[in-house]
Amino acid sequence: MHKRILSLILISLLGSTQVQAMSAPESTELVQSQRVSEAELDALLAPIALYPDSVVTHILIASTYPLQVIDAQRWQQSNDNLSDDTLAELLETKTWDPSVKALVPFPDILSRMSQDLNWLESVGDAVLTDEDWVLDRVQALRLQAWQHGNLETNDYQRVSYEDRVIVIEPRQPRVVYVPYYDPMITYGHWHHPIAPVIWPGYVNVRLHHGFYWGSRVTIGAGFYFGHIFWPDRHIVVSHRTVHHYPSVSYRKRYNVREYHRWQHNSANRHARYSHRVVERKPSVIKQQKTVRYHSAQAPDRSLVRPVVHQQRIEKKLKQQAHKPTAREQQKRYTQVNKPQRQAAEHRAVNPQRTHPNVAQQHKPTQPLHSKPAKLQYKQEKHERKVKRETTAHRQPSQQRQASKQRQVKQSQRQSASHNNRQHSKQH
C-alpha cells in the first residue's frame, strides 16, 4: 500500500516538472514572437542608423504619428515655393507633433517616410513597444560600419566613440547634411537573411566609403530639443524652448534637468494601433480610448456644471449672511431706526396719549416713511441740536474753565514782567 502511494507521488512530481519544462520555453517563445526580431529591425533601421542623432530622434518620434507625417509631406509639397521664414511662421499654427514639424525642412526624408507606409508603421510600432531595443540595434549597426572603416569624421559630420557608444553630430551645429548610402556596402557583409531597406536619394557630393551627401539644410537652435540618452537607451526631450546651439560635450549636455524621457501622446495619434502594440502596450490603448470617450461624450465639459455642484453652491450662498456696506447701514438707520426710536421715547414720556384705543380714535395711521414723519423728525433733530449748543454755552465744561484759568494766569505773568521792566528802566 505504501509503495503504491509513493509511486503515485513520484509520477505526479515528474509530470509537474515536465509541464514546467514545457511551459518555460513556450513563454519565452511567446515573448520572442511578440518582440521584433533582430533581422527585421536591422533591415528597417539600416537607411537611418547613420544619420545624426538629432535627425534619428525626430524620425523615430514622428514614426509614431503616421497620419501627421503624411499630412506634413503633402503640406510641404504644396508650399514648396515659400521661403524658410514664411514656412516657419506657418508651422507655428499647425497642431502637429514638434518632431514632425522639425522634419519639414527635410523634404526628402518626409517623402520617403510617407511613401513607404509599411516601413513607417513597422518602425513606429517598434518604437512604442521596444524603444530600448530599437536604440540598441542602431548602435549595433553603427558599430558594424565603424569596424569596417566606413564611419569616420569628415567635413560633414563628427563621429565620436566613448564608453562603447557612437555619437554622430553635424560638423557645424547650424547646418545639417543628410547622408545617403548603400547598406549593402556601408555595413560590410550583410549577414541577415532579410535584405535591408534602401532609400533612393538625390545626391550632390560623393565621398569614399559609399557615402553621398545631399544639400545643406540650415536649422535653428530649437531643432535640438530632442536627443538620445545612449547609456539608458531612451529618447529625451526638452519641455522648454531651446535657444542655444549645443556646444558642450555629450555627457554634460544631456545630464541636465531640462531634458526628460519622451512619452508618446496618444491624443495626437488619430489612427489605430496594430495588434502588436495592443498586446505589448495596453496602457497606450487605454489612454487613447479615454481621450476619445471624453471628446465624444462631453466636448464642452468646462461649460457644463453638474446639478449636485450647482445645488451645493446655492446652499453655501444662502448660509452666508449679507454684510451691508457703511452707506447702507447709515441709510437704514436714518430712515427706519430713528423714527421708531423717537416714537418709542414719545410713548414712554406720554403713556396716556399713546394708548392704543386713543390713537385709533384721534390719530389716523400713517406709513413709516411718509413725508410728515420725515419733516417732524428733522425739526425735532434741529431743536435738540440748538438745545445742546445753548446748554454748552451757558454751562461751560471743565475744559473750558481750565482754558480760561490758563489765559488769566498768562495775562498776569505778562503784566508782571512788563512792570518789572519798567521798574528797572527807572533805576
Tab-separated table of C-alpha atoms in Angstrom:
chain	number	residue	atom	x	y	z
A	1	MET	CA	0.000	0.000	0.000
A	2	HIS	CA	2.762	2.425	0.943
A	3	LYS	CA	4.680	1.552	-2.215
A	4	ARG	CA	1.675	2.423	-4.373
A	5	ILE	CA	1.254	5.797	-2.651
A	6	LEU	CA	4.949	6.620	-3.112
A	7	SER	CA	4.823	5.638	-6.779
A	8	LEU	CA	1.806	7.893	-7.377
A	9	ILE	CA	3.577	10.828	-5.696
A	10	LEU	CA	6.690	10.299	-7.841
A	11	ILE	CA	4.613	10.151	-11.018
A	12	SER	CA	2.816	13.395	-10.145
A	13	LEU	CA	6.129	15.151	-9.405
A	14	LEU	CA	7.640	14.009	-12.675
A	15	GLY	CA	4.563	15.202	-14.565
A	16	SER	CA	4.686	18.627	-12.957
A	17	THR	CA	8.372	19.054	-13.814
A	18	GLN	CA	7.672	18.112	-17.414
A	19	VAL	CA	4.845	20.653	-17.561
A	20	GLN	CA	7.116	23.335	-16.126
A	21	ALA	CA	9.867	22.434	-18.545
A	22	MET	CA	7.461	22.700	-21.443
A	23	SER	CA	5.794	25.910	-20.245
A	24	ALA	CA	9.051	27.842	-19.797
A	25	PRO	CA	10.205	27.557	-23.439
A	26	GLU	CA	6.675	28.278	-24.599
A	27	SER	CA	6.581	31.520	-22.583
A	28	THR	CA	9.990	32.615	-23.916
A	29	GLU	CA	8.926	31.791	-27.453
A	30	LEU	CA	5.748	33.827	-26.942
A	31	VAL	CA	7.737	36.857	-25.803
A	32	GLN	CA	10.169	36.492	-28.693
A	33	SER	CA	7.312	36.169	-31.163
A	34	GLN	CA	5.725	39.367	-29.878
A	35	ARG	CA	9.046	41.249	-29.995
A	36	VAL	CA	10.519	42.478	-33.267
A	37	SER	CA	13.270	40.158	-34.499
A	38	GLU	CA	16.833	41.354	-34.835
A	39	ALA	CA	16.971	40.761	-38.575
A	40	GLU	CA	13.699	42.586	-39.222
A	41	LEU	CA	14.680	45.554	-37.037
A	42	ASP	CA	18.158	45.866	-38.608
A	43	ALA	CA	16.599	45.858	-42.062
A	44	LEU	CA	14.206	48.659	-41.064
A	45	LEU	CA	16.847	50.823	-39.360
A	46	ALA	CA	19.569	50.367	-41.967
A	47	PRO	CA	18.775	53.535	-44.026
A	48	ILE	CA	18.647	55.894	-40.987
A	49	ALA	CA	21.083	54.420	-38.420
A	50	LEU	CA	23.996	56.535	-39.719
A	51	TYR	CA	22.072	59.830	-39.647
A	52	PRO	CA	22.967	62.453	-36.990
A	53	ASP	CA	21.496	61.742	-33.565
A	54	SER	CA	19.072	64.689	-33.658
A	55	VAL	CA	17.667	63.623	-37.048
A	56	VAL	CA	17.304	59.999	-35.891
A	57	THR	CA	15.438	61.203	-32.796
A	58	HIS	CA	12.871	63.163	-34.817
A	59	ILE	CA	12.382	60.300	-37.290
A	60	LEU	CA	11.708	57.769	-34.521
A	61	ILE	CA	9.262	60.060	-32.704
A	62	ALA	CA	7.475	61.101	-35.913
A	63	SER	CA	7.022	57.457	-36.954
A	64	THR	CA	4.560	57.017	-34.076
A	65	TYR	CA	2.271	59.639	-35.703
A	66	PRO	CA	1.899	58.320	-39.297
A	67	LEU	CA	-1.069	60.472	-40.324
A	68	GLN	CA	0.719	63.647	-39.279
A	69	VAL	CA	3.767	62.641	-41.336
A	70	ILE	CA	1.617	62.178	-44.444
A	71	ASP	CA	-0.198	65.460	-43.819
A	72	ALA	CA	3.101	67.330	-43.292
A	73	GLN	CA	4.584	65.884	-46.505
A	74	ARG	CA	1.587	66.993	-48.582
A	75	TRP	CA	1.566	70.425	-46.961
A	76	GLN	CA	5.296	70.880	-47.580
A	77	GLN	CA	4.949	69.809	-51.200
A	78	SER	CA	2.125	72.295	-51.827
A	79	ASN	CA	4.118	75.153	-50.169
A	80	ASP	CA	7.472	74.359	-51.718
A	81	ASN	CA	7.803	77.814	-53.290
A	82	LEU	CA	7.654	79.683	-49.952
A	83	SER	CA	10.701	80.973	-48.111
A	84	ASP	CA	12.077	79.418	-44.933
A	85	ASP	CA	10.867	82.275	-42.713
A	86	THR	CA	7.343	82.063	-44.120
A	87	LEU	CA	7.270	78.284	-43.645
A	88	ALA	CA	8.429	78.695	-40.034
A	89	GLU	CA	5.621	81.180	-39.331
A	90	LEU	CA	3.011	78.896	-40.901
A	91	LEU	CA	4.305	75.869	-38.984
A	92	GLU	CA	3.557	77.563	-35.667
A	93	THR	CA	-0.169	77.416	-36.438
A	94	LYS	CA	-0.094	73.644	-37.027
A	95	THR	CA	-1.045	71.170	-34.279
A	96	TRP	CA	1.455	68.505	-35.338
A	97	ASP	CA	3.983	66.956	-33.020
A	98	PRO	CA	7.189	69.051	-32.669
A	99	SER	CA	9.263	66.269	-34.240
A	100	VAL	CA	7.021	66.215	-37.312
A	101	LYS	CA	7.465	69.976	-37.636
A	102	ALA	CA	11.238	69.570	-37.268
A	103	LEU	CA	11.324	67.267	-40.322
A	104	VAL	CA	9.576	69.748	-42.650
A	105	PRO	CA	12.931	71.354	-43.712
A	106	PHE	CA	13.970	67.854	-44.898
A	107	PRO	CA	11.593	67.120	-47.799
A	108	ASP	CA	13.482	64.001	-48.923
A	109	ILE	CA	13.065	62.324	-45.536
A	110	LEU	CA	9.369	63.206	-45.349
A	111	SER	CA	8.706	61.872	-48.847
A	112	ARG	CA	10.480	58.578	-48.141
A	113	MET	CA	8.597	58.088	-44.884
A	114	SER	CA	5.188	58.912	-46.383
A	115	GLN	CA	5.706	56.769	-49.495
A	116	ASP	CA	6.810	53.641	-47.625
A	117	LEU	CA	3.834	53.196	-45.269
A	118	ASN	CA	4.812	49.642	-44.262
A	119	TRP	CA	8.194	50.897	-43.088
A	120	LEU	CA	6.570	53.831	-41.260
A	121	GLU	CA	4.097	51.606	-39.402
A	122	SER	CA	6.695	48.949	-38.516
A	123	VAL	CA	9.218	51.449	-37.130
A	124	GLY	CA	6.512	53.285	-35.156
A	125	ASP	CA	5.283	50.041	-33.580
A	126	ALA	CA	8.846	49.054	-32.679
A	127	VAL	CA	9.465	52.433	-31.006
A	128	LEU	CA	6.241	52.168	-28.989
A	129	THR	CA	6.818	48.580	-27.849
A	130	ASP	CA	10.647	48.258	-27.635
A	131	GLU	CA	12.283	51.672	-27.552
A	132	ASP	CA	15.459	50.417	-25.871
A	133	TRP	CA	15.719	47.517	-28.325
A	134	VAL	CA	15.462	49.897	-31.302
A	135	LEU	CA	18.212	52.193	-29.993
A	136	ASP	CA	20.369	49.204	-29.151
A	137	ARG	CA	20.185	47.973	-32.753
A	138	VAL	CA	21.048	51.475	-34.007
A	139	GLN	CA	24.265	51.295	-32.004
A	140	ALA	CA	24.955	47.782	-33.314
A	141	LEU	CA	24.647	48.961	-36.931
A	142	ARG	CA	26.895	51.954	-36.259
A	143	LEU	CA	29.488	49.742	-34.645
A	144	GLN	CA	29.392	47.415	-37.648
A	145	ALA	CA	30.008	50.315	-40.069
A	146	TRP	CA	32.730	51.740	-37.814
A	147	GLN	CA	34.561	48.408	-37.593
A	148	HIS	CA	34.600	48.167	-41.397
A	149	GLY	CA	36.130	51.666	-41.612
A	150	ASN	CA	33.117	53.247	-43.283
A	151	LEU	CA	32.153	55.634	-40.466
A	152	GLU	CA	34.525	58.441	-39.617
A	153	THR	CA	34.707	62.187	-39.069
A	154	ASN	CA	34.770	64.376	-42.190
A	155	ASP	CA	33.708	67.818	-43.394
A	156	TYR	CA	30.003	66.974	-42.996
A	157	GLN	CA	29.788	65.086	-39.681
A	158	ARG	CA	31.676	64.412	-36.462
A	159	VAL	CA	31.844	60.837	-35.141
A	160	SER	CA	32.931	60.145	-31.546
A	161	TYR	CA	33.317	56.806	-29.762
A	162	GLU	CA	33.077	56.969	-25.950
A	163	ASP	CA	32.164	54.228	-23.467
A	164	ARG	CA	31.012	51.852	-26.236
A	165	VAL	CA	28.665	54.495	-27.615
A	166	ILE	CA	28.991	56.011	-31.109
A	167	VAL	CA	27.648	59.563	-31.341
A	168	ILE	CA	27.130	61.243	-34.735
A	169	GLU	CA	26.708	65.018	-34.808
A	170	PRO	CA	26.840	67.708	-37.526
A	171	ARG	CA	30.207	69.313	-38.017
A	172	GLN	CA	28.512	72.722	-37.823
A	173	PRO	CA	25.530	72.891	-35.415
A	174	ARG	CA	23.704	75.392	-37.644
A	175	VAL	CA	23.964	73.219	-40.785
A	176	VAL	CA	22.886	69.596	-41.235
A	177	TYR	CA	23.842	67.339	-44.134
A	178	VAL	CA	21.733	64.204	-44.616
A	179	PRO	CA	23.823	61.266	-45.905
A	180	TYR	CA	22.718	58.688	-48.426
A	181	TYR	CA	24.475	55.313	-48.528
A	182	ASP	CA	24.023	51.768	-49.709
A	183	PRO	CA	23.555	49.492	-46.655
A	184	MET	CA	24.958	46.505	-48.525
A	185	ILE	CA	28.280	48.373	-48.912
A	186	THR	CA	28.474	50.613	-45.818
A	187	TYR	CA	27.806	47.900	-43.240
A	188	GLY	CA	30.157	45.432	-44.887
A	189	HIS	CA	28.841	41.902	-45.145
A	190	TRP	CA	25.065	41.833	-44.544
A	191	HIS	CA	24.653	38.649	-42.544
A	192	HIS	CA	20.839	38.726	-42.116
A	193	PRO	CA	18.582	36.726	-44.415
A	194	ILE	CA	16.246	39.747	-44.737
A	195	ALA	CA	17.538	42.363	-47.184
A	196	PRO	CA	17.915	45.909	-45.790
A	197	VAL	CA	15.618	48.747	-46.824
A	198	ILE	CA	17.236	51.036	-49.376
A	199	TRP	CA	16.018	54.598	-49.747
A	200	PRO	CA	16.701	56.292	-53.083
A	201	GLY	CA	18.115	59.770	-52.715
A	202	TYR	CA	19.146	62.835	-54.674
A	203	VAL	CA	22.901	63.119	-54.225
A	204	ASN	CA	25.138	66.118	-54.839
A	205	VAL	CA	28.515	65.152	-53.389
A	206	ARG	CA	30.095	61.725	-53.232
A	207	LEU	CA	32.660	60.684	-50.647
A	208	HIS	CA	34.595	57.460	-50.363
A	209	HIS	CA	33.227	54.527	-48.335
A	210	GLY	CA	29.997	54.695	-50.325
A	211	PHE	CA	28.606	57.887	-48.752
A	212	TYR	CA	26.690	60.535	-50.687
A	213	TRP	CA	25.647	63.886	-49.260
A	214	GLY	CA	22.617	65.952	-50.081
A	215	SER	CA	22.213	69.696	-49.998
A	216	ARG	CA	22.837	71.626	-46.795
A	217	VAL	CA	19.883	72.400	-44.517
A	218	THR	CA	20.089	75.431	-42.224
A	219	ILE	CA	18.319	74.892	-38.916
A	220	GLY	CA	17.649	76.907	-35.784
A	221	ALA	CA	18.605	76.179	-32.200
A	222	GLY	CA	15.099	74.861	-31.476
A	223	PHE	CA	15.862	71.832	-33.658
A	224	TYR	CA	17.900	70.334	-30.793
A	225	PHE	CA	15.010	69.912	-28.341
A	226	GLY	CA	15.142	66.120	-28.749
A	227	HIS	CA	18.119	63.797	-28.294
A	228	ILE	CA	19.009	60.231	-27.355
A	229	PHE	CA	20.425	59.350	-23.959
A	230	TRP	CA	22.511	56.390	-25.042
A	231	PRO	CA	23.579	54.970	-21.619
A	232	ASP	CA	19.934	54.196	-20.738
A	233	ARG	CA	18.772	53.684	-24.343
A	234	HIS	CA	15.820	56.070	-24.334
A	235	ILE	CA	14.797	59.289	-26.080
A	236	VAL	CA	14.843	62.543	-24.128
A	237	VAL	CA	13.119	65.827	-24.973
A	238	SER	CA	13.226	69.311	-23.511
A	239	HIS	CA	9.942	70.834	-22.374
A	240	ARG	CA	11.468	74.304	-22.553
A	241	THR	CA	12.231	76.191	-25.743
A	242	VAL	CA	15.873	75.710	-26.750
A	243	HIS	CA	17.571	78.997	-27.688
A	244	HIS	CA	21.260	77.937	-27.763
A	245	TYR	CA	23.131	75.588	-30.066
A	246	PRO	CA	24.862	72.626	-28.371
A	247	SER	CA	28.467	73.500	-27.567
A	248	VAL	CA	29.405	71.263	-24.616
A	249	SER	CA	30.215	67.587	-24.580
A	250	TYR	CA	27.580	64.909	-24.989
A	251	ARG	CA	27.582	63.723	-21.373
A	252	LYS	CA	27.331	67.232	-19.884
A	253	ARG	CA	24.664	68.245	-22.364
A	254	TYR	CA	22.080	65.594	-21.563
A	255	ASN	CA	22.656	65.185	-17.811
A	256	VAL	CA	20.649	68.327	-17.075
A	257	ARG	CA	17.219	68.751	-15.579
A	258	GLU	CA	15.727	70.322	-18.682
A	259	TYR	CA	15.570	67.001	-20.535
A	260	HIS	CA	13.029	64.346	-19.620
A	261	ARG	CA	12.173	60.984	-21.052
A	262	TRP	CA	9.917	61.164	-24.090
A	263	GLN	CA	6.312	59.978	-23.696
A	264	HIS	CA	4.036	59.116	-26.607
A	265	ASN	CA	0.871	61.250	-26.814
A	266	SER	CA	-1.983	59.019	-27.935
A	267	ALA	CA	-4.299	62.024	-28.380
A	268	ASN	CA	-2.297	63.089	-31.485
A	269	ARG	CA	-2.226	59.599	-32.962
A	270	HIS	CA	-5.559	59.800	-34.863
A	271	ALA	CA	-5.011	56.249	-36.115
A	272	ARG	CA	-5.482	52.714	-34.860
A	273	TYR	CA	-2.656	50.791	-33.254
A	274	SER	CA	-1.509	47.466	-34.608
A	275	HIS	CA	-2.123	44.124	-32.956
A	276	ARG	CA	1.452	44.049	-31.655
A	277	VAL	CA	1.075	47.380	-29.833
A	278	VAL	CA	-2.267	46.272	-28.365
A	279	GLU	CA	-0.631	43.183	-26.831
A	280	ARG	CA	2.612	44.783	-25.680
A	281	LYS	CA	1.398	48.244	-24.595
A	282	PRO	CA	-2.190	48.095	-23.308
A	283	SER	CA	-1.674	51.337	-21.367
A	284	VAL	CA	-1.346	53.297	-24.620
A	285	ILE	CA	-4.607	51.833	-25.935
A	286	LYS	CA	-6.363	52.631	-22.671
A	287	GLN	CA	-5.171	56.213	-22.809
A	288	GLN	CA	-6.368	56.611	-26.399
A	289	LYS	CA	-9.816	55.205	-25.548
A	290	THR	CA	-10.091	57.579	-22.602
A	291	VAL	CA	-9.266	60.573	-24.803
A	292	ARG	CA	-11.811	59.505	-27.430
A	293	TYR	CA	-14.501	58.915	-24.802
A	294	HIS	CA	-14.083	62.354	-23.259
A	295	SER	CA	-14.013	64.095	-26.627
A	296	ALA	CA	-17.154	62.289	-27.841
A	297	GLN	CA	-19.233	62.423	-24.648
A	298	ALA	CA	-18.523	65.920	-23.359
A	299	PRO	CA	-16.969	68.262	-25.909
A	300	ASP	CA	-17.936	71.306	-23.794
A	301	ARG	CA	-17.268	69.778	-20.413
A	302	SER	CA	-15.934	73.014	-18.953
A	303	LEU	CA	-19.249	74.746	-19.686
A	304	VAL	CA	-21.479	72.020	-18.197
A	305	ARG	CA	-21.971	72.161	-14.448
A	306	PRO	CA	-23.388	69.158	-12.589
A	307	VAL	CA	-26.686	69.584	-10.751
A	308	VAL	CA	-25.218	68.478	-7.429
A	309	HIS	CA	-22.432	71.044	-7.689
A	310	GLN	CA	-24.977	73.764	-8.517
A	311	GLN	CA	-27.135	72.883	-5.504
A	312	ARG	CA	-24.102	72.905	-3.251
A	313	ILE	CA	-23.153	76.405	-4.391
A	314	GLU	CA	-26.689	77.726	-3.862
A	315	LYS	CA	-26.816	76.259	-0.360
A	316	LYS	CA	-23.494	77.870	0.528
A	317	LEU	CA	-24.677	81.241	-0.737
A	318	LYS	CA	-27.821	81.024	1.388
A	319	GLN	CA	-25.799	80.216	4.505
A	320	GLN	CA	-23.546	83.230	4.056
A	321	ALA	CA	-25.040	86.337	5.734
A	322	HIS	CA	-25.167	89.516	3.717
A	323	LYS	CA	-22.867	92.199	5.100
A	324	PRO	CA	-24.282	95.667	4.309
A	325	THR	CA	-21.934	98.482	3.434
A	326	ALA	CA	-21.442	101.613	5.557
A	327	ARG	CA	-23.693	103.633	3.280
A	328	GLU	CA	-26.466	101.044	3.514
A	329	GLN	CA	-26.194	100.992	7.301
A	330	GLN	CA	-26.423	104.786	7.503
A	331	LYS	CA	-29.414	104.882	5.189
A	332	ARG	CA	-31.166	102.137	7.124
A	333	TYR	CA	-30.523	103.937	10.438
A	334	THR	CA	-31.768	107.329	9.282
A	335	GLN	CA	-34.893	106.077	7.529
A	336	VAL	CA	-36.049	103.201	9.753
A	337	ASN	CA	-34.478	103.066	13.180
A	338	LYS	CA	-34.540	106.702	14.254
A	339	PRO	CA	-38.274	107.359	13.685
A	340	GLN	CA	-39.119	104.168	15.558
A	341	ARG	CA	-36.804	105.119	18.386
A	342	GLN	CA	-38.320	108.605	18.598
A	343	ALA	CA	-41.822	107.176	18.701
A	344	ALA	CA	-40.801	104.790	21.478
A	345	GLU	CA	-39.382	107.692	23.550
A	346	HIS	CA	-42.553	109.716	22.974
A	347	ARG	CA	-44.719	106.834	24.190
A	348	ALA	CA	-42.545	106.422	27.287
A	349	VAL	CA	-42.943	110.136	28.210
A	350	ASN	CA	-46.722	110.399	27.441
A	351	PRO	CA	-48.225	106.970	28.007
A	352	GLN	CA	-51.806	108.348	28.047
A	353	ARG	CA	-51.580	109.804	24.569
A	354	THR	CA	-50.146	106.605	23.162
A	355	HIS	CA	-52.937	104.377	24.365
A	356	PRO	CA	-53.994	102.106	21.509
A	357	ASN	CA	-57.690	102.988	21.785
A	358	VAL	CA	-56.996	106.722	21.922
A	359	ALA	CA	-54.569	106.514	18.974
A	360	GLN	CA	-57.105	104.671	16.904
A	361	GLN	CA	-59.828	107.200	17.690
A	362	HIS	CA	-57.982	110.508	17.309
A	363	LYS	CA	-54.894	109.844	15.073
A	364	PRO	CA	-55.062	108.277	11.651
A	365	THR	CA	-52.431	105.623	10.838
A	366	GLN	CA	-49.531	106.945	8.715
A	367	PRO	CA	-46.925	104.964	6.888
A	368	LEU	CA	-43.464	104.647	8.382
A	369	HIS	CA	-41.702	106.572	5.615
A	370	SER	CA	-44.365	109.256	4.987
A	371	LYS	CA	-43.400	112.873	4.319
A	372	PRO	CA	-44.877	114.424	7.534
A	373	ALA	CA	-42.966	111.932	9.674
A	374	LYS	CA	-39.688	112.901	7.957
A	375	LEU	CA	-40.338	116.621	8.439
A	376	GLN	CA	-41.205	116.121	12.099
A	377	TYR	CA	-38.037	114.096	12.617
A	378	LYS	CA	-35.867	116.809	11.019
A	379	GLN	CA	-37.495	119.557	13.078
A	380	GLU	CA	-37.006	117.674	16.342
A	381	LYS	CA	-33.407	116.931	15.401
A	382	HIS	CA	-32.744	120.652	14.836
A	383	GLU	CA	-34.337	121.579	18.174
A	384	ARG	CA	-32.154	119.089	20.049
A	385	LYS	CA	-29.059	120.495	18.356
A	386	VAL	CA	-29.933	124.074	19.342
A	387	LYS	CA	-30.637	122.968	22.902
A	388	ARG	CA	-27.233	121.274	23.174
A	389	GLU	CA	-25.428	124.362	21.927
A	390	THR	CA	-27.226	126.706	24.335
A	391	THR	CA	-26.659	124.475	27.348
A	392	ALA	CA	-22.989	124.087	26.421
A	393	HIS	CA	-22.619	127.878	26.138
A	394	ARG	CA	-24.384	128.552	29.465
A	395	GLN	CA	-22.698	125.809	31.431
A	396	PRO	CA	-19.091	125.539	30.244
A	397	SER	CA	-17.383	122.274	30.775
A	398	GLN	CA	-14.225	121.631	32.805
A	399	GLN	CA	-12.022	122.000	29.730
A	400	ARG	CA	-13.351	125.464	29.010
A	401	GLN	CA	-12.900	126.513	32.639
A	402	ALA	CA	-9.329	125.225	32.641
A	403	SER	CA	-8.517	127.083	29.425
A	404	LYS	CA	-9.912	130.304	30.866
A	405	GLN	CA	-7.788	129.871	34.000
A	406	ARG	CA	-4.690	129.367	31.864
A	407	GLN	CA	-5.457	132.534	29.926
A	408	VAL	CA	-5.854	134.539	33.173
A	409	LYS	CA	-2.542	133.257	34.551
A	410	GLN	CA	-0.754	134.021	31.281
A	411	SER	CA	-2.076	137.607	31.272
A	412	GLN	CA	-0.944	138.053	34.899
A	413	ARG	CA	2.570	136.878	34.026
A	414	GLN	CA	2.773	139.250	31.089
A	415	SER	CA	1.687	142.224	33.208
A	416	ALA	CA	4.164	141.326	35.963
A	417	SER	CA	7.038	141.081	33.501
A	418	HIS	CA	6.066	144.436	31.987
A	419	ASN	CA	6.055	146.072	35.398
A	420	ASN	CA	9.487	144.667	36.216
A	421	ARG	CA	10.963	146.049	33.004
A	422	GLN	CA	9.505	149.476	33.725
A	423	HIS	CA	10.915	149.439	37.239
A	424	SER	CA	14.399	148.502	36.018
A	425	LYS	CA	14.407	151.329	33.469
A	426	GLN	CA	13.587	153.932	36.143
A	427	HIS	CA	16.542	152.857	38.321
